[in-house]
Coordinates of C-alpha atoms in Angstrom, one line a residue:
Chain Y
X1 CA 83.5 91.4 71.5
X2 CA 79.9 91.3 72.5
X3 CA 78.8 92.8 75.8
X4 CA 78.8 90.0 78.6
X5 CA 76.4 89.8 81.4
X6 CA 76.8 87.6 84.4
X7 CA 73.9 85.3 83.2
X8 CA 76.1 84.0 80.4
X9 CA 77.7 80.7 81.5
X10 CA 81.2 81.0 82.8
X11 CA 84.0 79.3 84.9
X12 CA 84.1 81.0 88.2
X13 CA 86.9 81.1 90.7
X14 CA 87.6 83.3 93.8
X15 CA 90.5 85.1 95.1
X16 CA 91.1 86.9 98.3
X17 CA 93.3 90.1 98.1
X18 CA 96.3 89.9 100.5
X19 CA 98.0 92.8 102.1
X20 CA 101.1 92.2 100.0
X21 CA 99.0 92.4 96.8
X22 CA 98.4 96.1 97.6
X23 CA 100.4 99.2 96.9
X24 CA 101.1 102.5 98.7
X25 CA 97.8 103.7 97.3
X26 CA 96.1 101.0 99.3
X27 CA 94.7 99.2 96.3
X28 CA 95.7 96.1 94.4
X29 CA 98.9 96.6 92.5
X30 CA 97.6 96.2 88.9
X31 CA 100.0 93.4 87.7
X32 CA 98.6 91.2 90.4
X33 CA 95.3 91.2 88.3
X34 CA 97.3 89.4 85.5
X35 CA 98.5 86.8 87.9
X36 CA 94.9 86.1 88.9
X37 CA 93.7 86.0 85.2
X38 CA 96.6 83.6 84.7
X39 CA 95.6 81.4 87.6
X40 CA 91.9 81.5 86.6
X41 CA 93.0 80.1 83.1
X42 CA 95.1 77.4 84.6
X43 CA 92.1 76.4 86.9
X44 CA 89.9 76.2 84.0
X45 CA 92.3 74.1 81.9
X46 CA 92.8 71.8 84.9
X47 CA 89.0 71.4 85.4
X48 CA 88.8 70.6 81.6
X49 CA 91.4 67.9 81.9
X50 CA 94.5 69.9 80.9
X51 CA 96.3 70.2 84.2
X52 CA 99.6 72.0 83.6
X53 CA 102.1 69.6 85.1
X54 CA 100.4 66.8 83.3
X55 CA 100.3 68.4 79.8
X56 CA 103.9 69.5 80.2
X57 CA 105.0 65.9 81.2
X58 CA 102.6 63.9 79.1
X59 CA 102.0 65.9 75.9
X60 CA 105.2 67.9 75.7
X61 CA 103.3 71.2 75.9
X62 CA 105.1 74.1 77.4
X63 CA 101.9 75.7 78.7
X64 CA 99.4 78.2 77.5
X65 CA 101.3 81.3 76.6
X66 CA 99.7 84.7 75.9
X67 CA 99.9 86.5 72.5
X68 CA 97.7 89.5 73.2
X69 CA 96.2 90.9 76.4
X70 CA 94.2 93.8 77.5
X71 CA 92.3 95.1 80.5
X72 CA 90.0 97.9 81.8
X73 CA 90.3 98.9 85.4
X74 CA 87.0 100.2 86.4
X75 CA 87.2 100.3 90.1
X76 CA 90.0 99.4 92.6
X77 CA 90.1 96.4 94.9
X78 CA 91.8 96.5 98.3
X79 CA 93.0 94.4 101.2
X80 CA 91.0 91.4 102.1
X81 CA 88.4 91.8 99.3
X82 CA 86.9 88.6 98.2
X83 CA 86.9 88.7 94.4
X84 CA 84.9 86.5 92.0
X85 CA 86.7 85.9 88.7
X86 CA 84.4 84.9 85.9
X87 CA 86.2 83.3 82.8
X88 CA 84.6 82.9 79.5
X89 CA 86.0 81.8 76.1
X90 CA 84.9 84.4 73.5
X91 CA 86.4 83.2 70.3
X92 CA 88.1 80.1 68.9
X93 CA 90.6 80.2 66.1
X94 CA 92.7 77.4 64.6
X95 CA 95.6 77.9 66.9
X96 CA 94.4 80.5 69.3
X97 CA 91.6 81.0 71.8
X98 CA 90.3 84.4 73.2
X99 CA 89.6 84.4 77.0
X100 CA 87.5 87.1 78.8
X101 CA 88.0 87.6 82.5
X102 CA 85.7 89.6 84.7
X103 CA 86.6 90.4 88.3
X104 CA 83.7 91.3 90.6
X105 CA 83.2 92.2 94.2
X106 CA 79.7 91.7 95.6
X107 CA 78.3 91.8 92.1
X108 CA 80.0 95.0 91.0
X109 CA 82.4 94.8 88.1
X110 CA 85.9 96.0 88.9
X111 CA 88.1 94.8 86.2
X112 CA 87.6 93.4 82.6
X113 CA 90.4 91.6 80.9
X114 CA 90.9 89.6 77.8
X115 CA 93.8 87.4 76.7
X116 CA 94.6 85.6 73.4
X117 CA 96.3 82.4 74.3
X118 CA 97.7 79.3 72.5
X119 CA 99.1 76.0 73.3
X120 CA 102.8 76.5 73.3
X121 CA 105.2 73.8 72.0
X122 CA 108.9 73.9 71.1
X123 CA 109.4 71.9 67.9
X124 CA 112.6 70.9 66.4
X125 CA 111.3 72.0 63.0
X126 CA 111.0 75.6 64.4
X127 CA 114.4 75.5 65.9
X128 CA 113.0 75.0 69.5
X129 CA 111.2 78.4 69.4
X130 CA 108.0 78.8 71.3
X131 CA 105.2 78.1 68.7
X132 CA 101.4 77.7 68.7
X133 CA 100.0 74.1 68.3
X134 CA 96.8 73.7 66.3
X135 CA 94.2 73.3 69.0
X136 CA 93.6 69.5 69.4
X137 CA 90.3 67.8 68.7
X138 CA 88.2 67.9 71.7
X139 CA 89.9 70.8 73.4
X140 CA 87.2 73.2 72.6
X141 CA 84.4 71.0 73.8
X142 CA 86.3 70.1 77.0
X143 CA 86.9 73.7 77.8
X144 CA 83.3 74.7 77.1
X145 CA 81.8 71.9 79.2
X146 CA 83.3 73.9 82.2
X147 CA 81.1 76.9 81.5
X148 CA 78.2 76.7 83.8
Chain H
X1 CA 128.9 84.8 112.6
X2 CA 131.4 87.6 113.3
X3 CA 130.1 91.1 113.2
X4 CA 130.7 92.7 109.8
X5 CA 131.7 96.2 109.1
X6 CA 131.6 97.9 105.7
X7 CA 135.4 97.8 105.5
X8 CA 135.4 94.0 105.0
X9 CA 135.6 93.3 101.2
X10 CA 132.3 92.5 99.6
X11 CA 130.5 92.1 96.3
X12 CA 128.3 95.3 96.0
X13 CA 125.2 95.7 93.8
X14 CA 122.5 98.4 93.9
X15 CA 118.8 98.3 93.6
X16 CA 116.2 101.0 93.4
X17 CA 112.9 100.5 95.2
X18 CA 109.9 100.7 92.8
X19 CA 106.5 101.8 93.8
X20 CA 105.1 98.3 93.3
X21 CA 107.8 96.9 95.7
X22 CA 106.0 98.7 98.5
X23 CA 102.9 97.9 100.5
X24 CA 100.1 99.9 102.0
X25 CA 102.3 100.8 105.0
X26 CA 104.3 102.7 102.3
X27 CA 107.4 100.6 103.0
X28 CA 109.1 97.7 101.0
X29 CA 106.9 94.5 101.3
X30 CA 109.5 92.3 103.0
X31 CA 109.5 89.3 100.7
X32 CA 111.0 91.6 98.1
X33 CA 114.1 91.7 100.1
X34 CA 114.6 88.0 99.5
X35 CA 114.2 88.7 95.8
X36 CA 117.0 91.2 96.0
X37 CA 119.3 88.8 98.1
X38 CA 118.6 86.3 95.3
X39 CA 119.5 88.6 92.5
X40 CA 122.6 89.8 94.4
X41 CA 123.8 86.2 94.7
X42 CA 123.1 85.5 91.1
X43 CA 125.0 88.7 90.1
X44 CA 127.9 87.5 92.4
X45 CA 127.9 84.0 90.7
X46 CA 127.8 85.6 87.3
X47 CA 130.7 87.8 88.1
X48 CA 132.7 84.7 89.3
X49 CA 132.1 82.9 86.0
X50 CA 129.0 80.9 87.0
X51 CA 126.2 82.6 85.1
X52 CA 122.9 80.9 85.7
X53 CA 121.9 80.1 82.1
X54 CA 125.4 78.8 81.4
X55 CA 125.7 76.6 84.3
X56 CA 122.2 75.2 83.7
X57 CA 123.0 74.5 80.1
X58 CA 126.7 73.5 80.3
X59 CA 127.1 71.8 83.7
X60 CA 123.6 70.5 84.3
X61 CA 123.3 72.5 87.6
X62 CA 119.7 73.5 88.5
X63 CA 121.0 76.5 90.1
X64 CA 121.8 77.7 93.7
X65 CA 119.0 76.6 96.0
X66 CA 118.6 77.7 99.5
X67 CA 118.7 75.5 102.5
X68 CA 118.4 78.0 105.3
X69 CA 117.8 81.7 105.5
X70 CA 117.3 84.4 108.0
X71 CA 117.0 88.2 108.1
X72 CA 116.8 91.1 110.6
X73 CA 114.8 94.1 109.4
X74 CA 116.2 97.1 111.2
X75 CA 114.7 100.1 109.4
X76 CA 112.2 100.2 106.5
X77 CA 113.0 101.3 102.9
X78 CA 110.5 103.1 100.7
X79 CA 109.6 104.2 97.2
X80 CA 112.6 105.3 95.0
X81 CA 115.2 104.5 97.7
X82 CA 118.6 103.7 96.2
X83 CA 119.8 100.6 98.2
X84 CA 123.3 99.2 98.3
X85 CA 123.5 95.5 98.7
X86 CA 126.8 94.1 100.2
X87 CA 127.3 90.4 99.8
X88 CA 129.9 88.4 101.6
X89 CA 130.6 84.7 101.9
X90 CA 131.0 83.9 105.6
X91 CA 131.7 80.3 105.7
X92 CA 132.5 77.4 103.4
X93 CA 131.5 73.8 103.9
X94 CA 131.8 70.7 101.7
X95 CA 128.5 71.1 99.9
X96 CA 127.3 74.5 101.3
X97 CA 128.2 78.1 101.4
X98 CA 126.9 80.7 103.8
X99 CA 126.3 84.2 102.3
X100 CA 125.6 87.4 104.3
X101 CA 123.7 90.3 102.7
X102 CA 123.6 93.8 104.1
X103 CA 121.3 96.4 102.7
X104 CA 122.2 100.0 103.2
X105 CA 120.8 103.3 102.3
X106 CA 123.3 106.3 102.4
X107 CA 125.5 104.3 104.7
X108 CA 122.7 103.3 107.2
X109 CA 122.2 99.5 107.6
X110 CA 118.5 98.7 106.9
X111 CA 118.5 94.9 106.6
X112 CA 120.9 92.0 107.4
X113 CA 120.3 88.7 105.8
X114 CA 122.1 85.4 105.5
X115 CA 121.5 82.4 103.3
X116 CA 123.0 78.9 103.2
X117 CA 123.1 77.8 99.7
X118 CA 124.3 74.9 97.6
X119 CA 124.7 73.9 93.9
X120 CA 121.6 72.0 93.1
X121 CA 121.7 69.0 90.8
X122 CA 119.1 66.3 90.0
X123 CA 121.0 63.1 89.8
X124 CA 119.6 59.7 88.6
X125 CA 121.2 58.0 91.7
X126 CA 119.1 60.3 93.9
X127 CA 115.8 59.6 91.9
X128 CA 116.0 63.0 90.3
X129 CA 115.6 64.7 93.7
X130 CA 117.2 68.2 94.1
X131 CA 120.5 67.4 95.9
X132 CA 123.7 69.4 96.7
X133 CA 126.8 68.9 94.7
X134 CA 130.1 68.9 96.4
X135 CA 131.6 72.4 95.7
X136 CA 133.8 72.1 92.8
X137 CA 137.5 72.9 92.9
X138 CA 138.1 76.6 92.2
X139 CA 134.5 77.6 93.0
X140 CA 135.6 79.1 96.4
X141 CA 138.5 80.9 94.8
X142 CA 136.4 82.2 91.9
X143 CA 133.7 83.6 94.3
X144 CA 136.2 85.2 96.7
X145 CA 138.0 87.0 94.0
X146 CA 134.9 89.0 93.4
X147 CA 135.0 90.5 96.9
X148 CA 136.7 93.9 96.8
Chain U
X1 CA 112.5 76.8 120.2
X2 CA 111.1 73.5 121.2
X3 CA 110.4 71.0 118.5
X4 CA 106.9 71.0 117.1
X5 CA 104.8 68.1 116.1
X6 CA 101.6 68.4 114.3
X7 CA 99.6 67.4 117.3
X8 CA 100.3 70.8 119.0
X9 CA 97.4 73.2 118.4
X10 CA 97.8 75.6 115.6
X11 CA 96.0 77.9 113.2
X12 CA 95.8 76.2 109.8
X13 CA 95.3 77.6 106.3
X14 CA 96.0 76.3 102.9
X15 CA 97.5 77.6 99.7
X16 CA 97.7 76.3 96.3
X17 CA 100.9 76.8 94.2
X18 CA 100.3 78.7 91.0
X19 CA 102.4 78.2 87.8
X20 CA 103.6 81.9 88.4
X21 CA 104.8 81.1 91.9
X22 CA 107.4 78.7 90.3
X23 CA 110.8 79.5 88.9
X24 CA 112.8 77.9 85.9
X25 CA 113.8 75.1 88.2
X26 CA 110.1 74.2 88.3
X27 CA 109.9 74.7 92.0
X28 CA 108.4 77.5 94.2
X29 CA 110.5 80.6 94.0
X30 CA 111.4 80.8 97.7
X31 CA 110.4 84.4 98.4
X32 CA 106.9 83.4 97.7
X33 CA 107.0 81.3 100.8
X34 CA 107.4 84.5 102.9
X35 CA 104.3 85.9 101.2
X36 CA 102.4 82.9 102.4
X37 CA 103.8 83.2 105.9
X38 CA 102.6 86.8 105.8
X39 CA 99.1 85.8 104.5
X40 CA 98.8 83.0 107.1
X41 CA 99.7 85.6 109.9
X42 CA 97.1 88.1 108.5
X43 CA 94.5 85.3 108.4
X44 CA 95.3 84.4 112.0
X45 CA 95.0 88.1 113.1
X46 CA 91.7 88.4 111.2
X47 CA 90.3 85.3 112.8
X48 CA 91.4 86.6 116.2
X49 CA 89.5 90.0 115.6
X50 CA 92.5 92.1 114.3
X51 CA 91.6 92.4 110.6
X52 CA 94.2 94.5 109.0
X53 CA 91.9 97.2 107.3
X54 CA 90.1 97.5 110.5
X55 CA 93.1 97.9 112.9
X56 CA 94.5 100.3 110.4
X57 CA 91.4 102.4 110.3
X58 CA 90.1 102.1 113.9
X59 CA 93.2 101.7 116.0
X60 CA 95.8 103.6 114.0
X61 CA 98.0 100.5 113.7
X62 CA 100.2 100.4 110.6
X63 CA 100.1 96.5 110.7
X64 CA 102.2 93.7 112.0
X65 CA 105.9 94.4 110.8
X66 CA 108.6 91.8 111.0
X67 CA 111.8 92.4 113.1
X68 CA 113.5 89.2 112.5
X69 CA 112.7 86.1 110.4
X70 CA 114.2 82.7 109.4
X71 CA 113.3 79.6 107.4
X72 CA 114.6 76.1 106.6
X73 CA 113.7 74.8 103.2
X74 CA 113.7 71.0 103.5
X75 CA 111.9 69.9 100.3
X76 CA 110.7 71.8 97.3
X77 CA 107.0 72.4 96.4
X78 CA 105.8 72.7 92.8
X79 CA 102.9 73.7 90.5
X80 CA 99.4 73.0 91.8
X81 CA 100.8 71.5 95.1
X82 CA 98.1 71.9 97.8
X83 CA 100.0 73.1 100.8
X84 CA 98.9 73.2 104.4
X85 CA 100.4 76.1 106.5
X86 CA 100.4 75.5 110.3
X87 CA 101.0 78.7 112.4
X88 CA 101.8 78.7 116.1
X89 CA 102.9 81.4 118.4
X90 CA 106.0 80.2 120.2
X91 CA 106.8 83.0 122.5
X92 CA 105.3 86.2 123.8
X93 CA 107.3 89.3 124.8
X94 CA 106.3 92.7 126.0
X95 CA 106.3 94.3 122.5
X96 CA 107.0 91.3 120.3
X97 CA 105.6 87.9 119.4
X98 CA 107.4 85.0 117.8
X99 CA 105.4 83.0 115.2
X100 CA 106.3 79.6 113.8
X101 CA 105.1 78.5 110.3
X102 CA 105.2 74.9 109.0
X103 CA 104.4 74.3 105.4
X104 CA 103.3 70.6 104.7
X105 CA 102.2 68.7 101.6
X106 CA 100.3 65.5 102.5
X107 CA 101.7 65.4 105.8
X108 CA 105.3 66.0 104.8
X109 CA 107.1 69.0 106.2
X110 CA 108.6 71.1 103.3
X111 CA 109.4 74.4 105.0
X112 CA 109.8 75.6 108.5
X113 CA 109.8 79.3 109.1
X114 CA 109.7 81.7 112.1
X115 CA 109.1 85.4 112.4
X116 CA 109.3 88.0 115.2
X117 CA 106.6 90.4 114.7
X118 CA 105.2 93.5 116.5
X119 CA 102.2 95.8 116.3
X120 CA 103.6 98.8 114.3
X121 CA 102.6 102.4 115.0
X122 CA 103.8 105.7 113.9
X123 CA 103.8 108.0 117.0
X124 CA 104.5 111.7 116.9
X125 CA 106.7 111.3 120.0
X126 CA 109.0 109.0 117.8
X127 CA 109.0 111.4 114.9
X128 CA 106.6 109.3 113.0
X129 CA 109.1 106.3 112.9
X130 CA 107.6 102.9 112.7
X131 CA 107.7 101.7 116.3
X132 CA 106.4 98.7 118.2
X133 CA 103.3 99.2 120.6
X134 CA 103.2 97.2 123.8
X135 CA 101.0 94.3 123.1
X136 CA 97.5 95.3 124.2
X137 CA 95.5 93.4 126.9
X138 CA 93.6 90.5 125.5
X139 CA 95.7 90.3 122.3
X140 CA 97.6 87.2 123.5
X141 CA 94.4 85.4 124.6
X142 CA 92.6 86.4 121.4
X143 CA 95.3 85.0 119.3
X144 CA 95.7 81.8 121.3
X145 CA 92.0 81.1 121.1
X146 CA 92.5 80.5 117.4
X147 CA 94.9 77.6 117.9
X148 CA 92.9 74.4 117.6
Chain Q
X1 CA 97.7 104.3 67.1
X2 CA 100.4 105.0 64.5
X3 CA 103.2 102.5 64.0
X4 CA 106.3 103.5 66.0
X5 CA 109.8 103.0 64.9
X6 CA 112.7 103.4 67.1
X7 CA 113.7 106.7 65.5
X8 CA 110.7 108.5 67.1
X9 CA 112.0 110.2 70.3
X10 CA 111.4 108.3 73.5
X11 CA 112.2 108.0 77.1
X12 CA 114.5 104.9 77.5
X13 CA 115.3 102.7 80.5
X14 CA 116.7 99.3 80.9
X15 CA 115.9 96.3 83.0
X16 CA 117.8 93.1 83.5
X17 CA 115.7 89.9 83.8
X18 CA 116.2 88.1 87.1
X19 CA 116.0 84.4 87.6
X20 CA 112.9 84.9 89.8
X21 CA 111.2 86.9 87.0
X22 CA 111.0 83.7 85.0
X23 CA 108.6 80.8 85.1
X24 CA 108.9 77.0 84.7
X25 CA 108.8 77.6 80.9
X26 CA 112.1 79.4 81.4
X27 CA 110.7 82.7 80.1
X28 CA 109.6 85.9 81.8
X29 CA 106.4 85.4 83.7
X30 CA 104.2 87.9 81.8
X31 CA 102.7 89.9 84.7
X32 CA 106.4 91.1 85.3
X33 CA 106.3 93.1 82.0
X34 CA 103.6 95.2 83.6
X35 CA 105.7 95.8 86.6
X36 CA 108.4 97.1 84.2
X37 CA 106.0 99.2 82.2
X38 CA 105.0 100.7 85.5
X39 CA 108.5 101.3 86.6
X40 CA 109.4 102.9 83.2
X41 CA 106.3 105.3 83.7
X42 CA 107.4 106.2 87.2
X43 CA 110.9 106.9 85.9
X44 CA 109.6 109.1 83.2
X45 CA 107.5 111.0 85.7
X46 CA 110.3 111.4 88.1
X47 CA 112.6 112.7 85.2
X48 CA 109.9 115.2 84.3
X49 CA 109.7 116.6 87.8
X50 CA 106.9 114.4 89.2
X51 CA 108.7 112.0 91.5
X52 CA 106.1 109.9 93.1
X53 CA 106.9 110.4 96.8
X54 CA 106.9 114.1 96.2
X55 CA 103.7 114.4 94.3
X56 CA 102.1 112.1 97.0
X57 CA 103.4 114.4 99.8
X58 CA 103.4 117.8 98.2
X59 CA 100.5 117.8 95.7
X60 CA 98.2 115.2 97.4
X61 CA 98.2 113.0 94.3
X62 CA 97.7 109.2 94.8
X63 CA 99.8 108.4 91.9
X64 CA 99.3 107.6 88.2
X65 CA 96.6 104.9 88.1
X66 CA 95.8 102.9 84.9
X67 CA 92.3 103.0 83.3
X68 CA 93.0 100.7 80.4
X69 CA 96.0 98.6 79.3
X70 CA 97.0 96.2 76.5
X71 CA 100.1 94.4 75.3
X72 CA 101.2 92.1 72.5
X73 CA 103.8 89.4 73.4
X74 CA 105.9 88.8 70.2
X75 CA 108.9 87.0 71.5
X76 CA 109.9 85.7 75.0
X77 CA 112.6 87.1 77.2
X78 CA 114.7 85.0 79.6
X79 CA 117.1 84.9 82.5
X80 CA 119.7 87.6 82.5
X81 CA 118.4 89.4 79.3
X82 CA 119.2 93.0 79.2
X83 CA 116.0 94.7 78.0
X84 CA 115.5 98.2 76.7
X85 CA 112.2 99.9 77.5
X86 CA 111.1 102.6 75.2
X87 CA 108.3 104.8 76.5
X88 CA 106.3 107.2 74.4
X89 CA 103.3 109.2 74.9
X90 CA 100.9 108.7 72.1
X91 CA 97.9 110.8 73.0
X92 CA 96.8 113.6 75.4
X93 CA 93.2 114.0 76.6
X94 CA 91.8 116.4 79.2
X95 CA 92.3 113.9 82.2
X96 CA 94.1 111.0 80.5
X97 CA 97.3 110.3 78.7
X98 CA 98.1 107.2 76.5
X99 CA 101.6 105.7 77.0
X100 CA 103.2 103.2 74.7
X101 CA 106.0 100.9 75.9
X102 CA 108.2 98.9 73.7
X103 CA 110.5 96.3 75.1
X104 CA 113.6 95.4 72.9
X105 CA 116.5 93.1 73.2
X106 CA 119.4 93.8 71.0
X107 CA 117.1 95.8 68.7
X108 CA 114.5 93.1 68.4
X109 CA 111.0 94.0 69.5
X110 CA 109.7 91.5 72.2
X111 CA 106.7 93.2 73.7
X112 CA 104.5 96.1 72.8
X113 CA 102.3 97.6 75.5
X114 CA 100.1 100.6 76.0
X115 CA 98.3 102.1 79.0
X116 CA 95.9 104.9 79.6
X117 CA 96.8 106.7 82.8
X118 CA 95.5 109.5 84.8
X119 CA 96.6 111.5 87.9
X120 CA 94.7 110.0 90.7
X121 CA 93.3 112.0 93.5
X122 CA 90.8 111.2 96.2
X123 CA 88.6 114.4 96.7
X124 CA 86.0 114.9 99.4
X125 CA 83.5 116.1 96.7
X126 CA 83.8 112.5 95.2
X127 CA 83.4 110.7 98.6
X128 CA 87.2 110.0 98.7
X129 CA 86.9 107.9 95.5
X130 CA 89.9 107.6 93.3
X131 CA 89.2 110.1 90.6
X132 CA 91.2 111.6 87.6
X133 CA 92.5 115.2 87.9
X134 CA 92.4 117.4 85.0
X135 CA 96.0 117.2 83.7
X136 CA 97.8 120.3 85.2
X137 CA 99.3 123.1 83.0
X138 CA 102.8 122.3 82.0
X139 CA 102.5 118.5 82.7
X140 CA 102.5 117.7 79.0
X141 CA 105.4 119.9 78.2
X142 CA 107.3 118.6 81.1
X143 CA 106.7 114.9 80.1
X144 CA 107.4 115.5 76.5
X145 CA 110.7 117.3 77.1
X146 CA 112.0 113.9 78.4
X147 CA 111.6 112.3 75.0
X148 CA 114.9 112.3 73.2

C-alpha cells in the first residue's frame, strides 16, 4: 500500500469522542475506532448512492461485511477530541475493495486503518451463507466520485 | 414494588467487569448495566425454553422489547469485579411482564433495575409495526419455574 | 414531573443512528439510548462552561454520575435515523439535578428518559468514595442559560 | 507468522455471544471481536500475575496498549454462539509482544486476529506521554507458563 498524504483526494467525515468512548486509561477504548471506521464506510456508501437501508430493502444486499482488517495506533485520542476521518479506496478487486482510513486530530495522524470489504449477499445456491457479490457496474465510479 | 431481599427466589447469573466496560472515572460506564440486564433476561428466557434464535425462527417473535425501564445506581463497580445478577419477575399483565434486576458484589447491592417487557411481533394487521403479543399460555409458569 | 411539550425551552442536540447501534431486530439496541442521553448531558455541561476534561483537571470533579434513571420506549429508531435529543432540567436539589431527555424523529416522540445526576468527587474525608458535591453557586444559572 | 494449529499450547477462554453483540445482519458486529481479544489478553495477564487493577495501582502501569492490530474474518458468529478464544504469544521484542487470537465455534475457525502490545507507562521524562516500558524480567516466562 503506497504511503498516503492528506493531499490525496478522500471522503472526509468527523467524529467527536464521547466520555463513554474512553477507558480507565483516559483514552479512546480501541474497539471504538473500528465503529468509526465502519460508520465512515457507511457514510461513504450512502453519499455514493448505496444507503444501507435502501440496499438491504431494494437490492437484497446484507451490507458491506469485512474480510480482513488492520490498524496502527500511533497516538491516543481522548474525551471531546474532534477527529477527522479520511477514507480512501486503495484497491479494487473483482469482489472486494480495500479501504484505508486515517484518523487525524488538528492535522496529526493518530490511527491508520485498512479494511477489505465486499458486498454481502445470502444466495440460495450458497445455502444462505454470507457470500461476496461481484462488484456491480458503476459501483467503483460511484464511490470514487465521492473522493474530493 | 415490594422490597426484595435475597432470600426471595430468583434467576441468578454472573458477569465479570471488563476493562473496556469502564470509563475514565474507573467505574462501569452505566449503559453497560443495561446490556447486562438484557443478557440476564435473555438467559432467563433461554432457561425457560424461549431461546431467542429459536423463538425468532420458530414462532416469528422479534424478541422481548422494553417498554419502560428504570434503575438506581447505589455503588459503582470496577474492573474485574465479579457481579451477581439476580432477576425476578415482579408482575404479570396481559401483554407485559415486569422484571427486577439486582446487581450485587460480595453480597452488597450495587444497582437495582426494573424493566417492563413484552413479546414483540410484527403483524400485518398492525402494518408491520412492533406490537406486543398477549403472553401465551404457559409462558408465566415456564419463567417462574426458573426462579430458585 | 409535569408534562413537557416541545415549546418549553431546551438544550437540543442531534444524533444519527449507525448500523452498529442496531440489533438483529433492526432497531436501536436500547442501551445506546443511554449513551446518547449521557452525551447530551455532557454537551449541555460543556456549553454551560463545565467541559468534562476541564472540570476533571481544574476542579477535581470525577464527572456527573447518575443516581437514578428511567426511560419509556414509545417507538423504535433504526439505521440512519436522524434523531433530535431535547434535554431539560426539571428539578434542582441541594446536591442533585433531575434531567429529562426526549428523543424525537421528525417531530415524533420516540423515547422519554430522565436521570438524577450529581457532581461526583472523591474526598479524603469520605475515604475516597464517590460522593455528591453540593451544587456550586452559579451552576444552576449557567445550565439554565443554555435552554433556548 | 507461522501457521498455528490447535495443538500448539495456548491460553483458552470462552465467550457467549449476546443478542446485543449482533447487528441487523444477525451476526456479531465486528468491533465486538476486538473487545473479546482485549478481554482474553487481560485474562491471560491476570492468570500470569499481572491483573490490571493491581499493575495500575502497584506498578504504575497504565495497562497494555495496542500498537498494531489485524484480523481476518472467515465465518460469522451469531446470537448465543459459544466461542472459544485461543490466545498465543507469537513473538517477543524488547518492548513489544505479538499476540495471536483465534476464535472458534465447535472446532471451526471463525476469526484470526493478532495484536502488538506493550506495557504502557506515563513517565515524566516523556512529558507524561503514553510510552512503552522495556518488558520486565520474568514477564515473558510468567506469560508463557499460562500456555497449556
